[in-house]
C-alpha positions as a LaTeX table, in Angstrom:
\begin{tabular}{lrrr}
\hline
Residue & $x$ (\AA) & $y$ (\AA) & $z$ (\AA) \\
\hline
Met1 & 62.94 & 85.01 & $-28.99$ \\
Glu2 & 62.12 & 82.40 & $-31.60$ \\
Leu3 & 63.96 & 80.08 & $-29.25$ \\
Leu4 & 62.18 & 80.91 & $-26.31$ \\
Leu5 & 58.97 & 80.99 & $-28.29$ \\
Leu6 & 59.60 & 77.40 & $-29.59$ \\
Phe7 & 60.60 & 76.02 & $-25.99$ \\
Phe8 & 57.19 & 77.52 & $-24.55$ \\
Tyr9 & 55.27 & 76.18 & $-27.33$ \\
Ile10 & 56.56 & 72.82 & $-27.16$ \\
Thr11 & 55.96 & 72.68 & $-23.29$ \\
Gly12 & 52.60 & 74.33 & $-23.54$ \\
Phe13 & 51.45 & 71.80 & $-26.47$ \\
Thr14 & 52.68 & 68.80 & $-24.74$ \\
Cys15 & 51.05 & 69.79 & $-21.27$ \\
Phe16 & 48.02 & 70.76 & $-23.06$ \\
Ser17 & 47.31 & 67.66 & $-24.83$ \\
Val18 & 47.90 & 65.64 & $-21.54$ \\
Gly19 & 45.25 & 68.18 & $-19.78$ \\
Ile20 & 42.79 & 67.73 & $-22.46$ \\
Leu21 & 42.88 & 64.27 & $-22.47$ \\
Thr22 & 42.27 & 63.66 & $-18.59$ \\
Ile23 & 39.22 & 65.89 & $-18.47$ \\
Pro24 & 36.71 & 63.14 & $-18.45$ \\
Tyr25 & 38.72 & 61.17 & $-15.97$ \\
Tyr26 & 38.12 & 63.64 & $-12.86$ \\
Pro27 & 34.58 & 62.86 & $-12.59$ \\
Leu28 & 34.93 & 59.01 & $-13.32$ \\
Ser29 & 37.68 & 58.55 & $-10.74$ \\
Leu30 & 35.36 & 60.65 & $-8.12$ \\
Ala31 & 32.82 & 58.06 & $-9.26$ \\
Phe32 & 35.07 & 55.29 & $-8.69$ \\
Glu33 & 36.18 & 56.47 & $-5.07$ \\
Met34 & 32.27 & 56.78 & $-4.11$ \\
Arg35 & 31.45 & 53.29 & $-4.88$ \\
Lys36 & 30.28 & 51.24 & $-2.12$ \\
Ser37 & 32.84 & 48.27 & $-0.90$ \\
Lys38 & 31.56 & 44.60 & $-1.20$ \\
Gln39 & 32.49 & 41.45 & 0.08 \\
Asn40 & 33.98 & 39.28 & $-2.68$ \\
Ile41 & 31.78 & 36.55 & $-3.97$ \\
Phe42 & 33.79 & 33.32 & $-2.87$ \\
Asn43 & 31.93 & 30.48 & $-1.02$ \\
Ser44 & 35.13 & 30.51 & 1.47 \\
Lys45 & 35.91 & 33.72 & 2.98 \\
Asn46 & 39.74 & 33.02 & 2.43 \\
Pro47 & 39.63 & 31.26 & $-1.04$ \\
Phe48 & 42.97 & 29.46 & $-2.08$ \\
Val49 & 45.25 & 31.43 & $-4.25$ \\
Ser50 & 47.98 & 30.75 & $-6.55$ \\
Ile51 & 50.59 & 33.37 & $-6.90$ \\
Val52 & 52.78 & 32.83 & $-10.08$ \\
Val53 & 56.33 & 34.56 & $-10.28$ \\
Pro54 & 58.16 & 34.01 & $-13.40$ \\
Ala55 & 61.73 & 34.96 & $-13.40$ \\
Tyr56 & 64.73 & 35.11 & $-15.80$ \\
Asn57 & 68.20 & 36.46 & $-14.37$ \\
Glu58 & 66.35 & 38.20 & $-11.20$ \\
Gly59 & 68.83 & 36.86 & $-8.48$ \\
Lys60 & 69.00 & 40.61 & $-7.31$ \\
Val61 & 65.53 & 40.86 & $-6.68$ \\
Ile62 & 63.75 & 37.62 & $-6.41$ \\
Gly63 & 64.39 & 36.88 & $-2.90$ \\
His64 & 62.84 & 40.43 & $-1.69$ \\
Cys65 & 59.77 & 39.39 & $-3.54$ \\
Ile66 & 59.33 & 35.78 & $-2.00$ \\
Lys67 & 59.93 & 37.30 & 1.49 \\
Ser68 & 57.54 & 39.78 & 0.97 \\
Ile69 & 54.79 & 37.19 & $-0.24$ \\
Ile70 & 55.25 & 34.63 & 2.71 \\
Glu71 & 55.26 & 37.31 & 5.11 \\
Ser72 & 51.86 & 38.44 & 3.81 \\
Asn73 & 48.91 & 38.49 & 6.53 \\
Tyr74 & 47.05 & 36.14 & 4.25 \\
Ser75 & 47.28 & 32.06 & 4.82 \\
Glu76 & 45.45 & 30.45 & 2.09 \\
Tyr77 & 48.24 & 30.41 & $-0.90$ \\
Glu78 & 50.65 & 29.09 & $-2.62$ \\
Val79 & 53.89 & 30.59 & $-4.56$ \\
Ile80 & 54.73 & 29.07 & $-7.70$ \\
Leu81 & 58.32 & 30.12 & $-8.55$ \\
Val82 & 59.27 & 29.43 & $-12.35$ \\
Asp83 & 62.80 & 29.89 & $-13.40$ \\
Asp84 & 63.19 & 30.43 & $-16.92$ \\
Gly85 & 66.58 & 28.94 & $-17.67$ \\
Ser86 & 68.57 & 31.77 & $-15.89$ \\
Ser87 & 72.29 & 32.20 & $-16.01$ \\
Asp88 & 72.67 & 33.69 & $-12.72$ \\
Asn89 & 71.84 & 32.76 & $-9.01$ \\
Thr90 & 67.99 & 33.21 & $-9.51$ \\
Leu91 & 67.28 & 29.42 & $-9.05$ \\
Glu92 & 69.55 & 29.47 & $-6.06$ \\
Glu93 & 67.53 & 32.16 & $-4.41$ \\
Met94 & 64.16 & 30.41 & $-5.09$ \\
Gln95 & 65.70 & 27.28 & $-3.53$ \\
Arg96 & 66.60 & 29.11 & $-0.33$ \\
Tyr97 & 62.87 & 29.37 & 0.35 \\
Glu98 & 61.66 & 25.67 & $-0.95$ \\
Thr99 & 61.56 & 24.30 & 2.68 \\
Asn100 & 58.32 & 26.81 & 3.22 \\
Ser101 & 55.41 & 24.56 & 2.82 \\
His102 & 53.63 & 27.41 & 0.53 \\
Val103 & 56.76 & 27.49 & $-2.01$ \\
Ile104 & 56.84 & 25.61 & $-4.82$ \\
Val105 & 60.13 & 25.87 & $-7.49$ \\
Val106 & 60.09 & 24.87 & $-11.03$ \\
Thr107 & 62.98 & 25.24 & $-13.32$ \\
Lys108 & 62.50 & 25.20 & $-17.43$ \\
Lys109 & 64.58 & 25.86 & $-20.47$ \\
Asn110 & 64.34 & 29.52 & $-21.68$ \\
Gly111 & 61.34 & 30.15 & $-23.59$ \\
Gly112 & 60.34 & 33.68 & $-22.67$ \\
Lys113 & 57.90 & 35.12 & $-19.84$ \\
Ala114 & 54.42 & 33.99 & $-21.50$ \\
Ser115 & 55.85 & 30.27 & $-21.19$ \\
Ala116 & 57.30 & 30.70 & $-17.77$ \\
Leu117 & 53.71 & 32.10 & $-16.77$ \\
Asn118 & 51.72 & 29.27 & $-18.44$ \\
Val119 & 54.04 & 26.58 & $-16.71$ \\
Gly120 & 53.10 & 28.19 & $-13.45$ \\
Leu121 & 49.61 & 28.24 & $-14.54$ \\
Ser122 & 49.59 & 24.40 & $-15.32$ \\
Leu123 & 50.59 & 23.93 & $-11.51$ \\
Ala124 & 48.22 & 26.30 & $-10.12$ \\
Lys125 & 45.66 & 24.84 & $-7.80$ \\
Gly126 & 44.26 & 28.20 & $-6.73$ \\
Glu127 & 40.51 & 29.67 & $-7.28$ \\
Val128 & 42.37 & 32.74 & $-8.12$ \\
Ile129 & 45.65 & 32.95 & $-9.91$ \\
Phe130 & 48.03 & 36.09 & $-9.43$ \\
Phe131 & 50.50 & 36.70 & $-11.67$ \\
Val132 & 53.52 & 38.99 & $-10.39$ \\
Asp133 & 56.80 & 40.12 & $-11.75$ \\
Ala134 & 60.08 & 38.90 & $-9.90$ \\
Asp135 & 60.84 & 42.48 & $-8.53$ \\
Gly136 & 57.53 & 42.88 & $-6.86$ \\
Met137 & 57.25 & 43.32 & $-3.32$ \\
Phe138 & 53.85 & 42.71 & $-1.52$ \\
Ala139 & 52.43 & 44.77 & 1.40 \\
Pro140 & 51.00 & 42.85 & 4.11 \\
Asp141 & 47.59 & 43.31 & 2.89 \\
Thr142 & 47.85 & 43.01 & $-0.98$ \\
Ile143 & 46.26 & 39.51 & $-1.22$ \\
Ser144 & 43.35 & 40.18 & 0.77 \\
Lys145 & 42.78 & 43.86 & $-0.90$ \\
Met146 & 42.88 & 42.07 & $-4.26$ \\
Leu147 & 40.55 & 39.55 & $-3.49$ \\
Ser148 & 38.23 & 42.08 & $-2.42$ \\
Gly149 & 38.13 & 43.42 & $-5.77$ \\
Phe150 & 36.02 & 40.08 & $-6.78$ \\
Ser151 & 32.77 & 41.74 & $-5.80$ \\
Ser152 & 30.52 & 40.13 & $-8.43$ \\
Glu153 & 30.21 & 36.70 & $-10.43$ \\
Asp154 & 30.79 & 38.77 & $-13.81$ \\
Val155 & 34.44 & 40.10 & $-12.32$ \\
Gly156 & 36.98 & 37.91 & $-14.05$ \\
Ala157 & 40.10 & 39.75 & $-13.21$ \\
Val158 & 41.40 & 42.43 & $-10.88$ \\
Cys159 & 44.31 & 44.99 & $-11.33$ \\
Gly160 & 46.42 & 45.86 & $-8.32$ \\
Asn161 & 48.31 & 49.07 & $-8.03$ \\
Asp162 & 52.17 & 49.68 & $-8.08$ \\
Ala163 & 55.01 & 52.00 & $-6.89$ \\
Pro164 & 58.53 & 52.28 & $-7.64$ \\
Ile165 & 60.76 & 51.07 & $-4.63$ \\
Asn166 & 64.20 & 52.45 & $-5.98$ \\
Val167 & 63.20 & 56.18 & $-5.62$ \\
Asn168 & 67.12 & 57.00 & $-5.82$ \\
Asn169 & 67.42 & 59.45 & $-8.96$ \\
Leu170 & 65.77 & 62.09 & $-10.80$ \\
Gln171 & 63.98 & 59.66 & $-13.33$ \\
Thr172 & 62.50 & 57.10 & $-10.54$ \\
Lys173 & 61.56 & 60.18 & $-8.46$ \\
Leu174 & 59.55 & 61.23 & $-11.75$ \\
Ala175 & 58.20 & 57.60 & $-12.39$ \\
Thr176 & 56.97 & 57.91 & $-8.84$ \\
Leu177 & 54.99 & 61.07 & $-9.29$ \\
Leu178 & 53.86 & 59.81 & $-12.86$ \\
Thr179 & 52.72 & 56.44 & $-11.61$ \\
His180 & 49.94 & 58.40 & $-9.39$ \\
Val181 & 48.54 & 59.72 & $-12.69$ \\
Gly182 & 48.99 & 56.93 & $-15.24$ \\
Thr183 & 47.89 & 54.26 & $-12.81$ \\
Gly184 & 46.16 & 55.48 & $-9.53$ \\
Phe185 & 44.28 & 58.25 & $-11.40$ \\
Val186 & 43.53 & 56.90 & $-14.91$ \\
Arg187 & 42.71 & 53.53 & $-13.79$ \\
Arg188 & 40.47 & 54.27 & $-11.19$ \\
Ala189 & 38.47 & 56.32 & $-14.02$ \\
Leu190 & 38.57 & 53.54 & $-16.49$ \\
Ser191 & 37.57 & 50.81 & $-13.95$ \\
Ala192 & 34.31 & 52.88 & $-13.20$ \\
Ile193 & 33.14 & 52.50 & $-16.77$ \\
Asp194 & 34.73 & 48.78 & $-17.24$ \\
Cys195 & 37.31 & 49.61 & $-19.72$ \\
Leu196 & 40.57 & 48.85 & $-18.10$ \\
Pro197 & 42.78 & 48.10 & $-21.04$ \\
Val198 & 45.46 & 46.18 & $-19.07$ \\
Val199 & 45.94 & 43.91 & $-16.05$ \\
Ser200 & 49.58 & 44.83 & $-15.43$ \\
Gly201 & 52.18 & 42.05 & $-15.07$ \\
Asn202 & 53.31 & 43.83 & $-12.14$ \\
Ile203 & 50.21 & 42.44 & $-10.16$ \\
Gly204 & 46.91 & 41.14 & $-11.42$ \\
Ala205 & 44.70 & 38.41 & $-10.29$ \\
Phe206 & 42.24 & 36.15 & $-12.34$ \\
Arg207 & 39.55 & 33.73 & $-11.43$ \\
Tyr208 & 40.74 & 30.30 & $-12.38$ \\
Ser209 & 37.30 & 29.91 & $-14.40$ \\
Thr210 & 38.11 & 32.93 & $-16.13$ \\
Leu211 & 41.21 & 31.40 & $-17.44$ \\
Glu212 & 39.59 & 28.31 & $-18.70$ \\
Lys213 & 37.54 & 30.42 & $-21.08$ \\
Thr214 & 40.23 & 32.58 & $-22.05$ \\
Gly215 & 42.86 & 30.30 & $-22.39$ \\
Pro216 & 46.55 & 30.89 & $-21.12$ \\
Phe217 & 49.09 & 33.58 & $-22.05$ \\
Leu218 & 49.98 & 33.74 & $-25.76$ \\
Glu219 & 53.47 & 32.47 & $-25.92$ \\
Gly220 & 56.06 & 34.34 & $-28.19$ \\
Phe221 & 54.20 & 37.51 & $-27.99$ \\
Ile222 & 55.58 & 40.51 & $-26.70$ \\
Gly223 & 52.89 & 42.23 & $-24.15$ \\
Glu224 & 51.35 & 39.14 & $-22.96$ \\
Asp225 & 49.52 & 40.88 & $-20.19$ \\
Ile226 & 47.48 & 43.35 & $-22.44$ \\
Glu227 & 46.51 & 40.68 & $-24.89$ \\
Leu228 & 45.03 & 38.49 & $-22.14$ \\
Thr229 & 43.27 & 41.38 & $-20.78$ \\
Trp230 & 41.52 & 42.12 & $-24.08$ \\
Arg231 & 40.66 & 38.41 & $-24.20$ \\
Val232 & 39.04 & 38.47 & $-20.77$ \\
His233 & 36.79 & 41.67 & $-22.21$ \\
Lys234 & 36.00 & 39.41 & $-25.06$ \\
Ala235 & 34.64 & 36.61 & $-22.69$ \\
Gly236 & 32.39 & 39.21 & $-21.40$ \\
Tyr237 & 33.91 & 39.75 & $-17.86$ \\
Lys238 & 34.51 & 42.87 & $-16.07$ \\
Ile239 & 38.10 & 44.08 & $-14.96$ \\
Val240 & 38.23 & 45.92 & $-11.72$ \\
Phe241 & 41.29 & 48.23 & $-10.31$ \\
Gln242 & 41.96 & 47.98 & $-6.85$ \\
Pro243 & 44.12 & 51.07 & $-5.78$ \\
Trp244 & 44.99 & 49.72 & $-2.27$ \\
Ala245 & 46.40 & 46.54 & $-3.46$ \\
Ile246 & 50.09 & 47.58 & $-3.70$ \\
Val247 & 52.93 & 46.23 & $-5.02$ \\
Tyr248 & 56.39 & 48.14 & $-5.05$ \\
Ala249 & 58.56 & 47.28 & $-8.17$ \\
Glu250 & 61.64 & 48.50 & $-9.71$ \\
Ala251 & 61.24 & 51.58 & $-12.30$ \\
Pro252 & 63.63 & 51.91 & $-15.06$ \\
Ser253 & 66.67 & 53.90 & $-13.56$ \\
Thr254 & 68.42 & 54.56 & $-16.79$ \\
Ile255 & 67.58 & 56.28 & $-20.05$ \\
Thr256 & 68.29 & 53.10 & $-21.85$ \\
Gly257 & 66.21 & 51.07 & $-19.61$ \\
Leu258 & 63.24 & 53.31 & $-19.54$ \\
Trp259 & 63.50 & 53.35 & $-23.63$ \\
Lys260 & 63.52 & 49.37 & $-23.86$ \\
Gln261 & 60.65 & 49.02 & $-21.37$ \\
Arg262 & 58.61 & 51.64 & $-23.06$ \\
Val263 & 59.21 & 50.40 & $-26.60$ \\
Arg264 & 58.25 & 46.63 & $-25.29$ \\
Trp265 & 55.21 & 48.22 & $-24.20$ \\
Ala266 & 54.32 & 50.06 & $-26.99$ \\
Arg267 & 54.76 & 47.06 & $-29.33$ \\
Gly268 & 52.57 & 45.07 & $-27.28$ \\
Leu269 & 49.80 & 47.46 & $-27.81$ \\
Leu270 & 50.10 & 47.70 & $-31.46$ \\
Lys271 & 50.38 & 43.69 & $-31.83$ \\
Thr272 & 47.49 & 43.68 & $-29.45$ \\
Ala273 & 45.29 & 46.35 & $-31.37$ \\
Tyr274 & 46.06 & 44.21 & $-34.36$ \\
Ile275 & 45.11 & 41.01 & $-33.62$ \\
His276 & 41.92 & 42.01 & $-31.80$ \\
Arg277 & 40.99 & 44.94 & $-34.44$ \\
Asp278 & 37.55 & 42.89 & $-34.40$ \\
Met279 & 36.74 & 44.58 & $-31.06$ \\
Leu280 & 36.40 & 48.09 & $-32.08$ \\
Phe281 & 33.19 & 49.32 & $-32.31$ \\
Asn282 & 31.72 & 45.95 & $-31.66$ \\
Pro283 & 28.78 & 46.30 & $-29.41$ \\
Lys284 & 28.75 & 42.76 & $-28.34$ \\
Tyr285 & 32.07 & 43.61 & $-26.41$ \\
Gly286 & 30.37 & 46.45 & $-24.21$ \\
Pro287 & 31.90 & 49.81 & $-23.46$ \\
Phe288 & 35.35 & 48.64 & $-23.93$ \\
Ala289 & 34.64 & 48.41 & $-27.52$ \\
Phe290 & 33.88 & 51.88 & $-27.93$ \\
Tyr291 & 36.72 & 52.98 & $-25.44$ \\
Leu292 & 39.26 & 51.29 & $-27.51$ \\
Pro293 & 39.24 & 53.86 & $-30.38$ \\
Ile294 & 39.91 & 56.51 & $-28.08$ \\
Asn295 & 42.79 & 54.77 & $-26.18$ \\
Leu296 & 44.29 & 53.85 & $-29.46$ \\
Thr297 & 44.02 & 57.44 & $-30.74$ \\
Ser298 & 45.73 & 58.82 & $-27.35$ \\
Met299 & 48.37 & 56.08 & $-27.22$ \\
Ile300 & 49.32 & 56.04 & $-31.08$ \\
Ile301 & 47.84 & 58.84 & $-33.22$ \\
Ile302 & 48.36 & 61.91 & $-30.80$ \\
Pro303 & 52.06 & 60.76 & $-30.19$ \\
Leu304 & 52.33 & 61.14 & $-33.64$ \\
Leu305 & 50.68 & 64.18 & $-34.29$ \\
Gln306 & 52.93 & 65.95 & $-31.37$ \\
Leu307 & 55.99 & 65.11 & $-33.23$ \\
Ile308 & 54.86 & 66.27 & $-36.52$ \\
Ser309 & 53.79 & 69.70 & $-34.67$ \\
Ile310 & 57.42 & 69.81 & $-33.14$ \\
Ile311 & 59.04 & 69.16 & $-35.92$ \\
Leu312 & 57.14 & 71.63 & $-38.18$ \\
Leu313 & 57.34 & 74.59 & $-35.83$ \\
Pro314 & 61.08 & 75.22 & $-36.14$ \\
Ile315 & 60.83 & 75.46 & $-39.86$ \\
Leu316 & 57.95 & 77.67 & $-40.02$ \\
Leu317 & 59.57 & 79.90 & $-37.42$ \\
Phe318 & 62.76 & 79.96 & $-39.79$ \\
Leu319 & 60.30 & 81.03 & $-42.49$ \\
Asn320 & 59.11 & 83.69 & $-40.20$ \\
Ile321 & 55.57 & 81.92 & $-40.13$ \\
Asn322 & 53.79 & 81.87 & $-36.89$ \\
Pro323 & 51.18 & 79.15 & $-37.17$ \\
Ile324 & 49.54 & 80.21 & $-33.96$ \\
Pro325 & 49.24 & 84.00 & $-32.61$ \\
Leu326 & 51.41 & 84.56 & $-29.80$ \\
Asn327 & 48.73 & 85.39 & $-27.48$ \\
Trp328 & 47.08 & 81.88 & $-28.10$ \\
Ile329 & 50.74 & 80.11 & $-27.81$ \\
Gly330 & 50.73 & 81.78 & $-24.17$ \\
Ile331 & 47.38 & 80.85 & $-23.27$ \\
Met332 & 47.91 & 77.22 & $-24.43$ \\
Gly333 & 51.10 & 77.00 & $-22.35$ \\
Trp334 & 49.66 & 78.29 & $-19.05$ \\
Leu335 & 46.84 & 76.24 & $-19.41$ \\
Gly336 & 48.83 & 73.23 & $-20.23$ \\
Met337 & 51.08 & 73.59 & $-17.56$ \\
Phe338 & 48.20 & 74.38 & $-14.86$ \\
Ser339 & 46.28 & 71.17 & $-16.12$ \\
Ala340 & 49.24 & 69.02 & $-15.71$ \\
Ile341 & 50.19 & 70.22 & $-12.19$ \\
Phe342 & 46.59 & 69.89 & $-11.35$ \\
Ala343 & 46.43 & 66.39 & $-12.56$ \\
Leu344 & 49.28 & 65.42 & $-10.60$ \\
Leu345 & 48.25 & 66.93 & $-7.42$ \\
Phe346 & 44.68 & 65.43 & $-7.76$ \\
Ser347 & 46.45 & 62.15 & $-8.54$ \\
Ile348 & 48.36 & 62.02 & $-5.50$ \\
Ala349 & 45.32 & 63.18 & $-3.45$ \\
Leu350 & 43.55 & 60.19 & $-4.73$ \\
Asp351 & 46.37 & 57.91 & $-3.72$ \\
Arg352 & 46.59 & 59.59 & $-0.42$ \\
Ala353 & 50.25 & 59.91 & $-1.25$ \\
Trp354 & 51.34 & 63.12 & 0.17 \\
Ser355 & 54.76 & 62.13 & 1.29 \\
Asp356 & 55.67 & 62.07 & $-2.47$ \\
Leu357 & 55.04 & 65.76 & $-3.17$ \\
Lys358 & 58.62 & 65.92 & $-2.04$ \\
Tyr359 & 59.75 & 64.95 & $-5.38$ \\
Phe360 & 57.75 & 67.79 & $-6.78$ \\
Tyr361 & 61.23 & 69.63 & $-8.01$ \\
Val362 & 61.20 & 66.98 & $-10.93$ \\
Val363 & 58.20 & 67.92 & $-12.41$ \\
Pro364 & 59.66 & 70.01 & $-15.36$ \\
Leu365 & 61.24 & 66.90 & $-16.49$ \\
Trp366 & 57.82 & 65.30 & $-17.56$ \\
Val367 & 58.23 & 67.43 & $-20.66$ \\
Leu368 & 61.13 & 65.82 & $-21.79$ \\
Tyr369 & 59.59 & 62.34 & $-20.50$ \\
Ser370 & 56.53 & 63.27 & $-22.70$ \\
Leu371 & 58.44 & 63.93 & $-25.97$ \\
Met372 & 60.67 & 60.80 & $-25.43$ \\
Met373 & 57.30 & 58.80 & $-25.10$ \\
Asp374 & 56.30 & 60.14 & $-28.71$ \\
Val375 & 59.51 & 58.80 & $-30.05$ \\
Val376 & 59.05 & 55.71 & $-28.38$ \\
Met377 & 55.63 & 55.11 & $-30.17$ \\
Leu378 & 57.15 & 56.26 & $-33.50$ \\
Trp379 & 59.93 & 53.71 & $-33.13$ \\
Ala380 & 57.50 & 50.82 & $-31.81$ \\
Ile381 & 55.62 & 51.49 & $-35.12$ \\
Ile382 & 58.96 & 51.20 & $-37.31$ \\
Val383 & 60.34 & 48.34 & $-35.56$ \\
Glu384 & 56.96 & 46.52 & $-35.95$ \\
Leu385 & 56.71 & 47.39 & $-39.69$ \\
Arg386 & 60.18 & 45.92 & $-40.07$ \\
Arg387 & 58.49 & 42.61 & $-38.23$ \\
Glu388 & 61.66 & 42.48 & $-35.87$ \\
Glu389 & 61.89 & 39.49 & $-33.53$ \\
Ala390 & 60.01 & 40.28 & $-29.72$ \\
Lys391 & 62.23 & 39.19 & $-26.91$ \\
Trp392 & 61.84 & 38.97 & $-23.07$ \\
Asn393 & 63.59 & 42.31 & $-23.03$ \\
Lys394 & 63.78 & 42.66 & $-18.98$ \\
Leu395 & 65.20 & 45.48 & $-17.07$ \\
Asp396 & 68.53 & 45.18 & $-15.33$ \\
Arg397 & 67.68 & 44.98 & $-11.69$ \\
Thr398 & 69.50 & 47.18 & $-8.95$ \\
Gly399 & 68.11 & 45.41 & $-6.07$ \\
Ile400 & 67.80 & 49.07 & $-4.42$ \\
Val401 & 65.06 & 49.12 & $-1.82$ \\
Ser402 & 64.44 & 52.88 & $-0.75$ \\
Arg403 & 60.90 & 52.81 & 0.71 \\
\hline
\end{tabular}
């Protein structure tokens, strides 16, 4: 009975936490959906864009990425491929496309992702600069959909949507479902109040004039995408989410890969929060400054509190101390699971991704995933306190395309 109670409490508390945190996002995401579309603000209907693709040992996937870009239905662009000293066939794969007039290939000594991005930026001639990961695959209208996000002069950057392309095991199927919640649902809501905390490295677009004010990526910094995003907010620009500008990219297909990726993301958040701590509650940075404490609480404090409660509960049960009456545990459990499932269904509806309902049977793994993310944040804090070196800790690619 105690083990069943423990399992139900952990499951219910985890799901209940997720459900409570998402309540404000429902009206905000609906407000985002009801906004009227506007034309972009560029003088030309089709402004020239530069697409920067940094790559380090991406031979398995870079070809798919380049091919998808040059097959776009948008013609005014250049693709700047930056090989960051790869030891595999990445450079050779890039050079296969060098005869295309839109493609520029650059190779450099290994210096990290931010360094490669900045090399591409220094060569860019576009009015808008796209930054795309080497495993990303564009849809034909991805570029034009991204540009439509620049609907006013105060929009400095646009964040696109992403979807896993390697949906071939339980983990990547779960990632497919959770992407609808964490990206499609949450980013709609935050975009509605000008509080997007990150322009994802998967696909982001910046006006060149914005980058002239913010400066380039911070080299030697883990989480360069989130750090630059906060500087865009500091410079007084809005950041817009474009849910229909989609890039398909590889999700981690192993537990080890997922762990490394999420620890890197968590460290990036911690570092960025520290160096930009002056933004918290500072009215000169607009609504984002007042959202940041909420964001940091949900991303850092709540995971730690969940871990503490999970550690304490079995001890209390062993001592025959029931911290919460059984009926309340039952209510929390059922409410938590209902709210989590409702959030998932709502998110899928927003993305019009009904075909992904076929992966619904992996939803129970969400609990284990959430617990893993709690441990990830704890470990990231420990690693940061140790001041361990930050590296371009990239995923091992599979090259699998299942969509």
